[in-house]
mmCIF file of C-alpha atoms in Angstrom:
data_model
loop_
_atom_site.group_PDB
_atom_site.id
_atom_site.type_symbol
_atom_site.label_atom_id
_atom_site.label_comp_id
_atom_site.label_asym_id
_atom_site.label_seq_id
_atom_site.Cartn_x
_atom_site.Cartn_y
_atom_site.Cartn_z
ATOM 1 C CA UNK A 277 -53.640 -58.059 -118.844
ATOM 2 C CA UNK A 278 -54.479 -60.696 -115.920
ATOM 3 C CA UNK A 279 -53.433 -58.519 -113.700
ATOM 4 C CA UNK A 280 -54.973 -55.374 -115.102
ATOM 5 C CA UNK A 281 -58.232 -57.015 -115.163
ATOM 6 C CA UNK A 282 -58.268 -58.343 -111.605
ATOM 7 C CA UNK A 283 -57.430 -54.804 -110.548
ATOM 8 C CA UNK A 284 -60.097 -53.486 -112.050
ATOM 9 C CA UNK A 285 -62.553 -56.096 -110.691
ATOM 10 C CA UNK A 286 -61.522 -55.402 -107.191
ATOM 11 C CA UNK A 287 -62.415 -51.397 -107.533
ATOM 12 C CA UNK A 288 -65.595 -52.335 -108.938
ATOM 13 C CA UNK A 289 -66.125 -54.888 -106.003
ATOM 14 C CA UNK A 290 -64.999 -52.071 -103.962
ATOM 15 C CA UNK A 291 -67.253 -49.356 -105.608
ATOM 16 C CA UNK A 292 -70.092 -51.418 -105.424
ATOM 17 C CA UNK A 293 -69.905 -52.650 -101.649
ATOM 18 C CA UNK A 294 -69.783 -48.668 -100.808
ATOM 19 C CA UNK A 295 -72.749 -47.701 -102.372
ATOM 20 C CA UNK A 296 -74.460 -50.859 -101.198
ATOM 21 C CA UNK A 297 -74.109 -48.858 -97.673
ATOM 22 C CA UNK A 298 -76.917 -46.724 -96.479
ATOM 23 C CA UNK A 299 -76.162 -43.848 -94.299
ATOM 24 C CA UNK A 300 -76.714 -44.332 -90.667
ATOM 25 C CA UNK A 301 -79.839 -42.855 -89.000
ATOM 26 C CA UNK A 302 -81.172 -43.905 -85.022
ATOM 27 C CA UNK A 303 -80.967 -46.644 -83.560
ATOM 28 C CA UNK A 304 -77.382 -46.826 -83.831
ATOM 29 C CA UNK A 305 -76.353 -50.013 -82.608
ATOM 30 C CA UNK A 306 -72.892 -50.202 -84.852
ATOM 31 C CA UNK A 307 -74.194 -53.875 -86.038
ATOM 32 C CA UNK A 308 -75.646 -53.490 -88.817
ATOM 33 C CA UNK A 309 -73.836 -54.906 -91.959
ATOM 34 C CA UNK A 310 -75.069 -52.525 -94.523
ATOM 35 C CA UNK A 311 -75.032 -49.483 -92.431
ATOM 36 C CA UNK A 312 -72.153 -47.120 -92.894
ATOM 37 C CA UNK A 313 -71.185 -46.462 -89.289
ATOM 38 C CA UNK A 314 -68.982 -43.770 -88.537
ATOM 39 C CA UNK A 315 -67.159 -42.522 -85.485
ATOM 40 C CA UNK A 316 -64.423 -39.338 -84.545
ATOM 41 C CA UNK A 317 -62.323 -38.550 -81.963
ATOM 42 C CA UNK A 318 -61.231 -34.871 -81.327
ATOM 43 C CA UNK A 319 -59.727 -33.114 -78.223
ATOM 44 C CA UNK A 320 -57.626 -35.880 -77.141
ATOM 45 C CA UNK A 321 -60.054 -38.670 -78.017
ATOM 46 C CA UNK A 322 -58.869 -38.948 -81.423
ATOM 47 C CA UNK A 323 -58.388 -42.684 -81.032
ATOM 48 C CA UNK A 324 -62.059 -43.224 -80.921
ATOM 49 C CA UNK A 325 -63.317 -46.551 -83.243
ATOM 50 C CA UNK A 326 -65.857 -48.959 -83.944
ATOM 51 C CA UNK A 327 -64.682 -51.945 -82.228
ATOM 52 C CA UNK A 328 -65.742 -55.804 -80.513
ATOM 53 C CA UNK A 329 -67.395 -54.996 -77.415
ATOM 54 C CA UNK A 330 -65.456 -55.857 -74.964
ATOM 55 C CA UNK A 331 -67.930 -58.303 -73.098
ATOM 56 C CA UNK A 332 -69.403 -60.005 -76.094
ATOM 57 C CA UNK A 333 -67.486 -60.623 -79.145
ATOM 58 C CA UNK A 334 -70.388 -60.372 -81.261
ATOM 59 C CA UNK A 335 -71.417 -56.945 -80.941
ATOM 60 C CA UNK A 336 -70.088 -53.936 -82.298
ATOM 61 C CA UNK A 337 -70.066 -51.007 -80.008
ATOM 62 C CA UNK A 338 -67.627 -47.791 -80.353
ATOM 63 C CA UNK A 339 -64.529 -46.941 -77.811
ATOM 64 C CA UNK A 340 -63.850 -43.637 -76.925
ATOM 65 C CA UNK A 341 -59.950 -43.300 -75.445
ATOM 66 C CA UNK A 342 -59.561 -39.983 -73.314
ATOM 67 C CA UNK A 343 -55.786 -39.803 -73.520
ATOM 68 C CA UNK A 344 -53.762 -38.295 -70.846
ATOM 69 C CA UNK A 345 -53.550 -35.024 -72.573
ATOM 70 C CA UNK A 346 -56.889 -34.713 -73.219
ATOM 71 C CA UNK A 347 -58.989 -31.514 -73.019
ATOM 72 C CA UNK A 348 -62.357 -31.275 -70.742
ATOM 73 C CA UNK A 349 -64.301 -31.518 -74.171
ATOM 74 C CA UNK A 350 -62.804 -34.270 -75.934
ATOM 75 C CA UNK A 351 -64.926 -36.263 -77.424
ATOM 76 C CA UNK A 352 -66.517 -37.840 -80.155
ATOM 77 C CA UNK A 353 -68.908 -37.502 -83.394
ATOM 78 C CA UNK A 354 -70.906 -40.419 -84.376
ATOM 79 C CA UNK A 355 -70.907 -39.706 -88.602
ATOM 80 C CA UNK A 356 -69.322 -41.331 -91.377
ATOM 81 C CA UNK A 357 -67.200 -39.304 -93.406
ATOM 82 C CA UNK A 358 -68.136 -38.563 -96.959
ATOM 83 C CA UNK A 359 -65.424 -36.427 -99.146
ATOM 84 C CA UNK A 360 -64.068 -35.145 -96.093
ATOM 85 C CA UNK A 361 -67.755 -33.986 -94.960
ATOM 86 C CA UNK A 362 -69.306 -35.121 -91.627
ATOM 87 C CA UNK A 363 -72.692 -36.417 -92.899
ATOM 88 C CA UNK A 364 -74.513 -37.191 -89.155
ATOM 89 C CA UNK A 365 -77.526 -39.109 -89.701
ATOM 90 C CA UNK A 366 -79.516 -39.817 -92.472
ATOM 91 C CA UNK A 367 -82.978 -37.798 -91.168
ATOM 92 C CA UNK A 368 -83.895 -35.346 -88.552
ATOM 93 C CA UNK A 369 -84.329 -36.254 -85.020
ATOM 94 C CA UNK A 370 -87.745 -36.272 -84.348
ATOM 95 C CA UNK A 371 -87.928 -34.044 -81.127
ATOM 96 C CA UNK A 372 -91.060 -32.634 -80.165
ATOM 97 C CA UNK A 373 -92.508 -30.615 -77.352
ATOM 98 C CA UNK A 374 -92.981 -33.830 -75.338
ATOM 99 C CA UNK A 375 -90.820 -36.368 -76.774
ATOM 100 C CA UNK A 376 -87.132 -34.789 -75.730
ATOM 101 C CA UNK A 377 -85.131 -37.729 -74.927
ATOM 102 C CA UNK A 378 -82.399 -39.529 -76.110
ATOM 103 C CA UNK A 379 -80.891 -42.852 -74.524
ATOM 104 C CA UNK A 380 -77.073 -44.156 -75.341
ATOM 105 C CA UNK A 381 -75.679 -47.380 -73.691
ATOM 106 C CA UNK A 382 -72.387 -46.973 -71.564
ATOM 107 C CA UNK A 383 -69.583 -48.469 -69.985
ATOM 108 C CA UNK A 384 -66.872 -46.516 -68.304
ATOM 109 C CA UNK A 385 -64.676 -47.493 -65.448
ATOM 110 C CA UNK A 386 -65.159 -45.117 -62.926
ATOM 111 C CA UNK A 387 -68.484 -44.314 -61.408
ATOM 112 C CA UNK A 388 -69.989 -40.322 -60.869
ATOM 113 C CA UNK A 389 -68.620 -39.123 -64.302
ATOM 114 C CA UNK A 390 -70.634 -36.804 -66.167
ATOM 115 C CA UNK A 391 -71.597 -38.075 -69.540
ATOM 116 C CA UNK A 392 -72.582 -35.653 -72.512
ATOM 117 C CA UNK A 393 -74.431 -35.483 -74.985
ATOM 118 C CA UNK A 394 -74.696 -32.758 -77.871
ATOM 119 C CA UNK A 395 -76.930 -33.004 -80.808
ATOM 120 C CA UNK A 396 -76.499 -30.183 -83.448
ATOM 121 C CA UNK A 397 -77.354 -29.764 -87.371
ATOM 122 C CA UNK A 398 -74.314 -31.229 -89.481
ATOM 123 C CA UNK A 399 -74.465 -28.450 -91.834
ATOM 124 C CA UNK A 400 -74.647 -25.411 -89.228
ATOM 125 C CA UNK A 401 -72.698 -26.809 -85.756
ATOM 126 C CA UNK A 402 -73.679 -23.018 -84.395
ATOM 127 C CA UNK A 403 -77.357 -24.690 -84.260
ATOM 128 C CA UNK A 404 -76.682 -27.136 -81.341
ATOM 129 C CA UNK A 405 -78.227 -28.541 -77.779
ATOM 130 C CA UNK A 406 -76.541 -30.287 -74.715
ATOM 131 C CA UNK A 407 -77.375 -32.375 -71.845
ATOM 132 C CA UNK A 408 -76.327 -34.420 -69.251
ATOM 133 C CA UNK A 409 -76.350 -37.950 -67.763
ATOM 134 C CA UNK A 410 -74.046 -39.514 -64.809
ATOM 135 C CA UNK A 411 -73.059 -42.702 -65.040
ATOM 136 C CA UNK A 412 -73.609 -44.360 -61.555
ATOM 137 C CA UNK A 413 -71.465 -48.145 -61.919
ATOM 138 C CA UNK A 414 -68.318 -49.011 -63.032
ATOM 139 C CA UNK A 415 -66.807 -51.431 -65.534
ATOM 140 C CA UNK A 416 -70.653 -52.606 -66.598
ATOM 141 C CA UNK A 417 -73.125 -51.393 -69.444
ATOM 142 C CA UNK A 418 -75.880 -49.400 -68.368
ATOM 143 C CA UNK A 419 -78.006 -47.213 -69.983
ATOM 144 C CA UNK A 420 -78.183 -43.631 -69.825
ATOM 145 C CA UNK A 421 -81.182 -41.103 -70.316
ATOM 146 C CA UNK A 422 -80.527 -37.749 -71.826
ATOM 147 C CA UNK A 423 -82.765 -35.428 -71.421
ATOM 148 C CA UNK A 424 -82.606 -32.028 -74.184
ATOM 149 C CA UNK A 425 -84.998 -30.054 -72.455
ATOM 150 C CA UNK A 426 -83.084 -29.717 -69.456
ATOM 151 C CA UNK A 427 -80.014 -28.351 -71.720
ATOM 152 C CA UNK A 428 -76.370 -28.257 -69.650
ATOM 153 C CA UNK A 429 -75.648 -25.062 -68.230
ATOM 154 C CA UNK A 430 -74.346 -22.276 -70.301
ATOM 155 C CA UNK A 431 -75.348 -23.894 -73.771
ATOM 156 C CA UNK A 432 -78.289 -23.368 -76.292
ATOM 157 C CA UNK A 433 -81.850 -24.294 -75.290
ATOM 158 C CA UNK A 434 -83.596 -27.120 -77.558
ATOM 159 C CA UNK A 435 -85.262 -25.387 -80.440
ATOM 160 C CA UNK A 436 -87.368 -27.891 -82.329
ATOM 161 C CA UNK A 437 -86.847 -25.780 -86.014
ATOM 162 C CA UNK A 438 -83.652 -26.679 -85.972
ATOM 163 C CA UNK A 439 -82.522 -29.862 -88.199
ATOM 164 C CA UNK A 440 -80.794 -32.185 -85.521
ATOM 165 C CA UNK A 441 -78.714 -34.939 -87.346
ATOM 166 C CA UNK A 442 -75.347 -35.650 -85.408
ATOM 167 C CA UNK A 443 -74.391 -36.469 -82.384
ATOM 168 C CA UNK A 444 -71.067 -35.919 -79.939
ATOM 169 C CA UNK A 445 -70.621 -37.680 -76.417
ATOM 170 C CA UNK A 446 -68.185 -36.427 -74.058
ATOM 171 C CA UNK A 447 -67.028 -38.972 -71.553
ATOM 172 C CA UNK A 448 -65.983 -36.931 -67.902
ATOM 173 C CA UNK A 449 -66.736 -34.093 -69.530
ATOM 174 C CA UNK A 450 -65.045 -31.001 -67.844
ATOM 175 C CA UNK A 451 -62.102 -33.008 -66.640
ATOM 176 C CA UNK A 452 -58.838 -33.175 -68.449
ATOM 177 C CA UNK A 453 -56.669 -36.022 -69.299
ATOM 178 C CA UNK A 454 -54.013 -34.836 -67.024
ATOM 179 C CA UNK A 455 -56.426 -34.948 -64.232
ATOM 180 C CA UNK A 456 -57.802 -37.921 -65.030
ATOM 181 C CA UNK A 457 -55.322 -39.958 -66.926
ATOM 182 C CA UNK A 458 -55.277 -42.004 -69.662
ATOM 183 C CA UNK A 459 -59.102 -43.601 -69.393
ATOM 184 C CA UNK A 460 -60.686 -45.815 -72.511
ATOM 185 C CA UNK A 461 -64.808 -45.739 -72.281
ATOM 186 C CA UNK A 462 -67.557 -47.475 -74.580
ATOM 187 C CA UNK A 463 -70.981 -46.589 -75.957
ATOM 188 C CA UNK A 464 -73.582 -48.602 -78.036
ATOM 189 C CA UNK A 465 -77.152 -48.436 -79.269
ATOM 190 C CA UNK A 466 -78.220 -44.742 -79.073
ATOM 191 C CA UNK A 467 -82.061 -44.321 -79.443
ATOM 192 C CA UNK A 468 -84.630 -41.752 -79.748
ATOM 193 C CA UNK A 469 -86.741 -41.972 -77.283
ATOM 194 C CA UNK A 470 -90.495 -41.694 -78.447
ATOM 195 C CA UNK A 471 -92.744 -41.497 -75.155
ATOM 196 C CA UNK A 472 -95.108 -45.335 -74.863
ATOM 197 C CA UNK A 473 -98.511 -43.867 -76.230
ATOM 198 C CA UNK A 474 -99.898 -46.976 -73.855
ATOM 199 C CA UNK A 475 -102.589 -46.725 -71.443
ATOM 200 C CA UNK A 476 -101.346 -45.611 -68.548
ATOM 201 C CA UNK A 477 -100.138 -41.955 -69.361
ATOM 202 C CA UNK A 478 -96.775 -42.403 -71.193
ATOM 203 C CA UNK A 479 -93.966 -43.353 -69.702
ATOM 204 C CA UNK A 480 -90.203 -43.375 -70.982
ATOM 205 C CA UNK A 481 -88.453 -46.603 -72.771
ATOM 206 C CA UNK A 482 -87.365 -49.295 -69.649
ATOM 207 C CA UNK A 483 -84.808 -51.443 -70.723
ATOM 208 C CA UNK A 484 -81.777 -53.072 -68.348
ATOM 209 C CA UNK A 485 -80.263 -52.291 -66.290
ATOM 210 C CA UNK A 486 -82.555 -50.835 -64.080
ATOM 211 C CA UNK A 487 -80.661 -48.610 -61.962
ATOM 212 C CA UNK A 488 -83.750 -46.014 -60.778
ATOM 213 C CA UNK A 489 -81.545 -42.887 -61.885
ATOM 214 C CA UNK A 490 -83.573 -43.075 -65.131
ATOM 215 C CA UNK A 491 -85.669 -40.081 -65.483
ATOM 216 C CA UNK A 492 -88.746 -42.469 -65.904
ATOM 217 C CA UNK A 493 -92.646 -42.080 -64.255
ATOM 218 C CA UNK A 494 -92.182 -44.748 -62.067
ATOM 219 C CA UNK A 495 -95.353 -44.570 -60.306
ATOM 220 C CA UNK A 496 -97.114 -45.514 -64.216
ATOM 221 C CA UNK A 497 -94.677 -48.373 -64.590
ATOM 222 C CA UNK A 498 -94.535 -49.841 -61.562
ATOM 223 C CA UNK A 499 -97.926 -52.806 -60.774
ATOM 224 C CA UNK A 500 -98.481 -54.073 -57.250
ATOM 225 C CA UNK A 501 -100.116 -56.814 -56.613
ATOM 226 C CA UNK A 502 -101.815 -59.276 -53.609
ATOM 227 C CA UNK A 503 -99.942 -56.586 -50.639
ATOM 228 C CA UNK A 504 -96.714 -55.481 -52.296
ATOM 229 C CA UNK A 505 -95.526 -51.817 -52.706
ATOM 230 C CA UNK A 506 -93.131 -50.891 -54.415
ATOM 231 C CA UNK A 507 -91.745 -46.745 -54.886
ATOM 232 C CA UNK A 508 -89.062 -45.221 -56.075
ATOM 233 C CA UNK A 509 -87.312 -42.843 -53.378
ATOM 234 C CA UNK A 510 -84.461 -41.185 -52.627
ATOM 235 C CA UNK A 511 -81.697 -43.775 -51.082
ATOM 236 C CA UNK A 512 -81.734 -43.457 -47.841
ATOM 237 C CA UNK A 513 -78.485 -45.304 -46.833
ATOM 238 C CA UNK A 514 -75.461 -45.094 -48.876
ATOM 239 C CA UNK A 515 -73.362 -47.094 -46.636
ATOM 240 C CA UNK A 516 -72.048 -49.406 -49.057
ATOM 241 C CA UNK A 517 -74.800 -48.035 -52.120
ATOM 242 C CA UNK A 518 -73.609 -44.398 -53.506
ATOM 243 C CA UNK A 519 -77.160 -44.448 -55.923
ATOM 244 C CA UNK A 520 -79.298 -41.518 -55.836
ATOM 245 C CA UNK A 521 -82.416 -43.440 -55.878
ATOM 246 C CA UNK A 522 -83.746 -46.965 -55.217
ATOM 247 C CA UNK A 523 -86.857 -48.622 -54.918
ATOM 248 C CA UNK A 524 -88.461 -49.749 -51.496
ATOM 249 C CA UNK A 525 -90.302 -52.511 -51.089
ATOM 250 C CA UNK A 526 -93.361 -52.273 -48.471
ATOM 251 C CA UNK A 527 -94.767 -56.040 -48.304
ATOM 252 C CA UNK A 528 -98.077 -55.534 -46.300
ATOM 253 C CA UNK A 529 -101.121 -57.231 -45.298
ATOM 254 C CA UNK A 530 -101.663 -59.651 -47.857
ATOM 255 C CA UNK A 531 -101.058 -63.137 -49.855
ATOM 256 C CA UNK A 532 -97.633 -64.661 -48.766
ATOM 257 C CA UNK A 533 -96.591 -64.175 -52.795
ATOM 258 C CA UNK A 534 -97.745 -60.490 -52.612
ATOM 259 C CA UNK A 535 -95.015 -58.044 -55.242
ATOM 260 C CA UNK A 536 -94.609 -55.785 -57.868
ATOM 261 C CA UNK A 537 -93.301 -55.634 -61.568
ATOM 262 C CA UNK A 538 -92.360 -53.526 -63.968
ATOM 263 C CA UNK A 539 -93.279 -53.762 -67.577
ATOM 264 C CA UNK A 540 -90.098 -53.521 -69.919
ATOM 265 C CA UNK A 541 -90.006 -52.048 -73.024
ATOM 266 C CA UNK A 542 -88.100 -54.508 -74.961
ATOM 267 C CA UNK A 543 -87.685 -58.961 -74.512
ATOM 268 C CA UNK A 544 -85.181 -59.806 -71.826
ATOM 269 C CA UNK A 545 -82.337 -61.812 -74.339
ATOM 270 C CA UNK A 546 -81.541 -65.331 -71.855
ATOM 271 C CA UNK A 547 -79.614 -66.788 -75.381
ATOM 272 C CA UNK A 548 -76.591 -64.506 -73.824
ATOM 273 C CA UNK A 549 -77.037 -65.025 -70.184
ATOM 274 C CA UNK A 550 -79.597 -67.036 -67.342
ATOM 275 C CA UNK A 551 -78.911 -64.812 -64.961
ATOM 276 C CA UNK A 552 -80.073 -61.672 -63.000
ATOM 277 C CA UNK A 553 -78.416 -59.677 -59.928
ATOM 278 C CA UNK A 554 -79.863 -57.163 -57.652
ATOM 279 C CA UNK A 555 -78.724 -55.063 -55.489
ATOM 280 C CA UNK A 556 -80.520 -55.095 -52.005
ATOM 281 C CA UNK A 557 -81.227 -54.416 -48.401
ATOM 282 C CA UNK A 558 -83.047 -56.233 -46.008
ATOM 283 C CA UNK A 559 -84.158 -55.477 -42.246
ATOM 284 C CA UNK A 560 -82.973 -58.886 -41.153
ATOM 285 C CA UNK A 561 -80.761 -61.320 -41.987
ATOM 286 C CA UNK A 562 -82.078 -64.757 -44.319
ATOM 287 C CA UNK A 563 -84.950 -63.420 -45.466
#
């Protein structure tokens, strides 16, 4: 009888601790504890999980294994599973005319890999939109911009009747496992990106890194100040620098302090680390 009644404890215990889950809905930033996260592999990815990131023990983030037999789309869905029904996210993603963007934090180990992302209605996957983003460093986090107007070649353009509520990334999408072998990638915090309804015109979300590939009005986020310039161009020497874009710095007539900044769009966290690296270029040595 002991033993029948501890039994039955437990599957209440159990029972309740389910329910006491709400479905997941953006931000998804797998840390939540009463969040019922949710992540599947297909095409070769099929190992996919919710795992400890593997630079800080104390976040969640999700792991995507391409295996060596992979196909160009494997991938996976970001969903919880509920009687053997993908369920996506708890409410519509809020896309409008203007506001088009997503934003998913990545770590892969090559560099130049195309990234996708697919957004599509969990109860109709014919009703569907894809994008693009390149990751442009290796073996660090950065965060990627997706932008759902500009849909990927060859797929469905963004109609905003449709009821978006799941999500699919494809790490090296096009490339098969054979080609590519056996690769394990990460992803954390994917966002909706509503456009800053600040001052200055509306600009994208800015958060680090800062790599300049982010398709971001840079001219509305960028202040100068006491001589400094700084734009965002394209890079004109890759010797050593493969980026697409980086910003110059013109330092002209002016106070001896003269700069720039840019505002970011959420605090910079020092608790996890005091320090900062940037990548630059200089005309002369010990400047």
């Amino acid at each position: 009888m002991k033993n029948f009644t501890f039994i039955f404890f437990f599957i209440l215990v159990a029972v309740f601790n389910l329910k006491a889950q709400s479905q997941m809905n953006l931000p998804v930033t797998f840390d939540e504890p009463n969040v019922n996260y949710g992540i599947v592999g297909f095409g070769g990815a099929d190992d996919s999980a919710i795992v400890d990131d593997p630079t800080d023990s104390n976040n969640k983030v999700a792991r995507v294994t391409k295996n060596a037999a992979a196909e160009t789309w494997a991938g996976a869905t970001v969903t919880a599973v509920t009687n053997g029904v993908q369920i996506g996210f708890s409410s519509k993603i809020p896309f409008t005319a203007s506001q088009t963007k997503m934003s998913v934090r990545v770590w892969s180990p090559d560099t130049g890999i195309k990234v996708r992302l697919k957004v599509e209605d969990h109860l109709d996957p014919t009703k569907s939109v894809e994008t693009e983003a390149t990751a442009t460093v290796a073996g660090e986090w950065q965060t990627l911009s997706f932008d759902f107007s500009n849909q990927a070649p060859g797929t469905e353009a963004l109609n905003l009747s449709h009821n978006f509520n799941k999500a699919s990334i494809f790490f090296n999408f096009g490339v098969t496992g054979a080609q590519a072998g056996e690769k394990t990638y990460y992803f954390d915090d994917m966002v909706f990106l509503a456009e800053n309804d600040g001052g200055n015109g509306g600009t994208s979300v800015i958060i680090f890194p800062i790599t300049f590939e982010e398709d971001i009005a840079w001219s509305e986020a960028i202040t100068n100040f006491d001589g400094g310039e700084l734009t965002v161009i394209d890079n004109p020497d890759t010797n050593g620098n493969t980026s697409a874009k980086v910003a110059r710095m013109v330092k002209n007539a002016g106070q001896p302090w003269g700069g720039s900044f840019i505002m970011m769009d959420e605090n910079i966290d020092l608790s996890k680390s005091t320090e900062f690296t940037v990548s630059v270029w200089a005309p002369r040595a010990n400047t």
